[in-house]
């Protein structure tokens, strides 16, 4: 059983052990907490400082500090790690690669700024969102080339590239051979 704390005694660690929600909050500080509308917190810090400097009673200082901690906890929201955004981008691409016409579509779907999304994605993967999208499209084209007897000239549309020349160039860059050569080599129903 946890011992009760006097209002003006105990270490910060003891206080946190009595209040597990606060402990989990402070444990997350290193994972990135953003304070929305943090401007009003500055005035609270100033009030705490002024109260301390004026040697006002400790109970008053204690109340101000408690209020400040509660304000921080109410103003905080946890930053979504960039890895989470990157996975969301990848998932969206995997399910919509054939219909995506611009990066704005992906960013809007995820409620992200396009430039911010691009920067996070590149930091996590080392490639741009558009490069990743085209890689997925080219990988998906392998199914059409090896499993189905669809004319090669139609595959670019099926995977969302909408340009035979661009499809050919992207495919050759990734696999070192043309789509026709790939089909000839790997088509299942020869």
Short mmCIF file of C-alpha atoms in Angstrom, two decimals:
data_model
loop_
_atom_site.label_atom_id
_atom_site.label_comp_id
_atom_site.label_asym_id
_atom_site.label_seq_id
_atom_site.Cartn_x
_atom_site.Cartn_y
_atom_site.Cartn_z
CA UNK A 1 0.00 0.00 0.00
CA UNK A 2 1.34 3.42 -0.91
CA UNK A 3 1.89 5.87 1.90
CA UNK A 4 0.05 9.18 1.76
CA UNK A 5 2.15 12.25 1.12
CA UNK A 6 1.93 15.43 3.06
CA UNK A 7 1.09 18.35 0.74
CA UNK A 8 4.47 19.99 1.38
CA UNK A 9 6.78 16.96 1.62
CA UNK A 10 8.18 14.19 -0.52
CA UNK A 11 10.48 14.06 -3.50
CA UNK A 12 9.22 14.62 -7.00
CA UNK A 13 9.73 10.91 -7.67
CA UNK A 14 7.58 10.06 -4.61
CA UNK A 15 4.83 12.35 -5.82
CA UNK A 16 4.94 10.75 -9.27
CA UNK A 17 4.71 7.27 -7.75
CA UNK A 18 1.46 8.26 -6.02
CA UNK A 19 0.03 9.75 -9.23
CA UNK A 20 0.69 7.25 -12.06
CA UNK A 21 -0.91 9.45 -14.72
CA UNK A 22 1.61 12.19 -14.00
CA UNK A 23 4.42 9.66 -14.03
CA UNK A 24 3.43 8.42 -17.47
CA UNK A 25 3.17 12.03 -18.64
CA UNK A 26 6.67 12.94 -17.46
CA UNK A 27 8.11 9.68 -18.79
CA UNK A 28 6.94 10.74 -22.26
CA UNK A 29 8.83 14.03 -22.19
CA UNK A 30 11.77 12.48 -24.01
CA UNK A 31 9.53 11.17 -26.81
CA UNK A 32 8.39 14.62 -27.82
CA UNK A 33 5.56 16.56 -26.29
CA UNK A 34 4.34 19.68 -27.98
CA UNK A 35 2.53 22.31 -25.99
CA UNK A 36 -0.30 23.90 -27.91
CA UNK A 37 -0.91 27.54 -27.10
CA UNK A 38 2.06 27.56 -24.70
CA UNK A 39 2.04 31.36 -24.45
CA UNK A 40 -0.22 31.35 -21.42
CA UNK A 41 2.24 29.07 -19.61
CA UNK A 42 4.84 31.82 -19.66
CA UNK A 43 2.67 34.02 -17.45
CA UNK A 44 2.29 31.10 -15.00
CA UNK A 45 6.07 30.71 -14.79
CA UNK A 46 6.41 34.45 -14.21
CA UNK A 47 3.79 34.28 -11.42
CA UNK A 48 5.62 31.37 -9.77
CA UNK A 49 8.90 33.26 -9.99
CA UNK A 50 7.39 36.45 -8.56
CA UNK A 51 5.74 34.53 -5.72
CA UNK A 52 9.04 32.82 -4.90
CA UNK A 53 10.99 36.09 -5.04
CA UNK A 54 8.46 37.82 -2.76
CA UNK A 55 8.85 35.08 -0.12
CA UNK A 56 5.12 34.47 -0.09
CA UNK A 57 3.82 31.47 1.90
CA UNK A 58 4.86 28.07 0.60
CA UNK A 59 1.25 26.90 0.30
CA UNK A 60 0.67 29.68 -2.27
CA UNK A 61 3.77 28.68 -4.22
CA UNK A 62 2.69 25.03 -4.01
CA UNK A 63 -0.74 25.89 -5.44
CA UNK A 64 0.81 27.84 -8.32
CA UNK A 65 3.20 25.01 -9.15
CA UNK A 66 0.40 22.44 -9.05
CA UNK A 67 -1.72 24.64 -11.31
CA UNK A 68 1.24 25.02 -13.67
CA UNK A 69 1.74 21.24 -13.89
CA UNK A 70 -1.95 20.72 -14.58
CA UNK A 71 -1.83 23.44 -17.26
CA UNK A 72 1.14 21.72 -18.90
CA UNK A 73 -0.65 18.39 -18.89
CA UNK A 74 -3.80 19.97 -20.35
CA UNK A 75 -1.86 21.83 -23.04
CA UNK A 76 0.25 18.87 -24.08
CA UNK A 77 -0.33 16.58 -26.95
CA UNK A 78 2.06 13.92 -28.01
CA UNK A 79 3.97 14.32 -31.20
CA UNK A 80 3.38 11.50 -33.59
CA UNK A 81 6.77 10.00 -34.40
CA UNK A 82 7.85 10.46 -38.00
CA UNK A 83 7.92 6.69 -38.37
CA UNK A 84 4.14 6.63 -37.82
CA UNK A 85 3.57 9.19 -40.57
CA UNK A 86 5.89 7.27 -42.88
CA UNK A 87 3.96 4.05 -42.28
CA UNK A 88 0.68 5.88 -42.96
CA UNK A 89 2.06 7.20 -46.25
CA UNK A 90 3.25 3.71 -47.23
CA UNK A 91 -0.10 2.14 -46.34
CA UNK A 92 -2.01 4.72 -48.34
CA UNK A 93 0.27 4.16 -51.34
CA UNK A 94 -0.08 0.38 -51.14
CA UNK A 95 -3.87 0.61 -51.34
CA UNK A 96 -4.16 3.52 -53.79
CA UNK A 97 -1.02 3.40 -55.97
CA UNK A 98 -3.08 3.01 -59.16
CA UNK A 99 -5.16 6.15 -58.59
CA UNK A 100 -2.74 8.67 -57.03
CA UNK A 101 -2.12 11.61 -59.34
CA UNK A 102 -0.26 13.94 -56.99
CA UNK A 103 1.45 14.13 -53.63
CA UNK A 104 -1.26 16.55 -52.54
CA UNK A 105 -3.73 13.66 -52.53
CA UNK A 106 -1.61 11.70 -50.07
CA UNK A 107 -0.92 14.73 -47.87
CA UNK A 108 -4.58 15.72 -47.81
CA UNK A 109 -5.67 12.20 -46.92
CA UNK A 110 -3.27 12.20 -43.96
CA UNK A 111 -3.99 15.85 -43.05
CA UNK A 112 -0.32 16.75 -43.47
CA UNK A 113 1.49 19.56 -45.18
CA UNK A 114 2.95 18.16 -48.41
CA UNK A 115 6.44 19.58 -47.80
CA UNK A 116 6.47 18.34 -44.19
CA UNK A 117 5.30 14.89 -45.34
CA UNK A 118 8.05 14.74 -47.98
CA UNK A 119 10.73 15.77 -45.48
CA UNK A 120 9.69 13.19 -42.85
CA UNK A 121 9.38 10.44 -45.44
CA UNK A 122 12.81 11.17 -46.90
CA UNK A 123 14.38 11.22 -43.42
CA UNK A 124 12.90 7.82 -42.60
CA UNK A 125 13.35 6.03 -45.94
CA UNK A 126 16.08 7.90 -47.80
CA UNK A 127 13.81 8.38 -50.83
CA UNK A 128 11.07 10.75 -51.87
CA UNK A 129 7.40 9.82 -51.61
CA UNK A 130 7.10 9.95 -55.41
CA UNK A 131 10.06 7.59 -55.86
CA UNK A 132 8.52 5.18 -53.36
CA UNK A 133 5.16 5.41 -55.15
CA UNK A 134 6.77 4.65 -58.52
CA UNK A 135 8.72 1.73 -57.03
CA UNK A 136 5.47 0.24 -55.73
CA UNK A 137 3.84 0.76 -59.12
CA UNK A 138 6.68 -1.00 -60.90
CA UNK A 139 6.62 -3.86 -58.38
CA UNK A 140 2.85 -4.24 -58.88
CA UNK A 141 3.37 -4.34 -62.64
CA UNK A 142 5.29 -7.59 -62.22
CA UNK A 143 2.03 -9.38 -61.45
CA UNK A 144 0.50 -8.20 -64.71
CA UNK A 145 3.62 -9.14 -66.64
CA UNK A 146 4.10 -12.62 -65.18
CA UNK A 147 0.62 -13.82 -64.21
CA UNK A 148 -1.80 -12.27 -66.72
CA UNK A 149 -1.73 -11.98 -70.47
CA UNK A 150 -2.58 -8.27 -70.50
CA UNK A 151 -0.94 -6.26 -73.29
CA UNK A 152 2.15 -4.53 -71.98
CA UNK A 153 0.87 -1.25 -73.41
CA UNK A 154 -2.05 -1.34 -70.95
CA UNK A 155 -0.09 -2.12 -67.79
CA UNK A 156 1.12 1.45 -67.28
CA UNK A 157 -2.52 2.57 -66.89
CA UNK A 158 -3.35 -0.28 -64.53
CA UNK A 159 -0.58 0.68 -62.13
CA UNK A 160 -1.28 4.41 -62.35
CA UNK A 161 1.72 5.65 -64.35
CA UNK A 162 -0.33 6.83 -67.39
CA UNK A 163 2.65 7.01 -69.73
CA UNK A 164 4.07 4.07 -71.64
CA UNK A 165 7.41 5.77 -72.06
CA UNK A 166 7.69 6.66 -68.37
CA UNK A 167 6.63 3.11 -67.41
CA UNK A 168 9.28 1.66 -69.72
CA UNK A 169 12.01 3.95 -68.34
CA UNK A 170 11.10 3.31 -64.70
CA UNK A 171 10.89 -0.44 -65.26
CA UNK A 172 14.21 -0.62 -67.09
CA UNK A 173 15.89 1.50 -64.42
CA UNK A 174 14.66 -0.80 -61.64
CA UNK A 175 15.13 -4.22 -63.27
CA UNK A 176 17.72 -3.57 -65.98
CA UNK A 177 15.54 -5.02 -68.74
CA UNK A 178 12.43 -3.88 -70.59
CA UNK A 179 8.93 -5.01 -69.54
CA UNK A 180 8.73 -7.13 -72.73
CA UNK A 181 12.02 -8.87 -71.93
CA UNK A 182 10.86 -9.45 -68.34
CA UNK A 183 7.59 -11.00 -69.55
CA UNK A 184 9.44 -13.21 -72.03
CA UNK A 185 11.74 -14.42 -69.27
CA UNK A 186 9.26 -14.86 -66.39
CA UNK A 187 5.73 -15.26 -67.81
CA UNK A 188 4.11 -18.23 -66.02
CA UNK A 189 1.97 -19.56 -68.89
CA UNK A 190 4.61 -19.61 -71.65
#
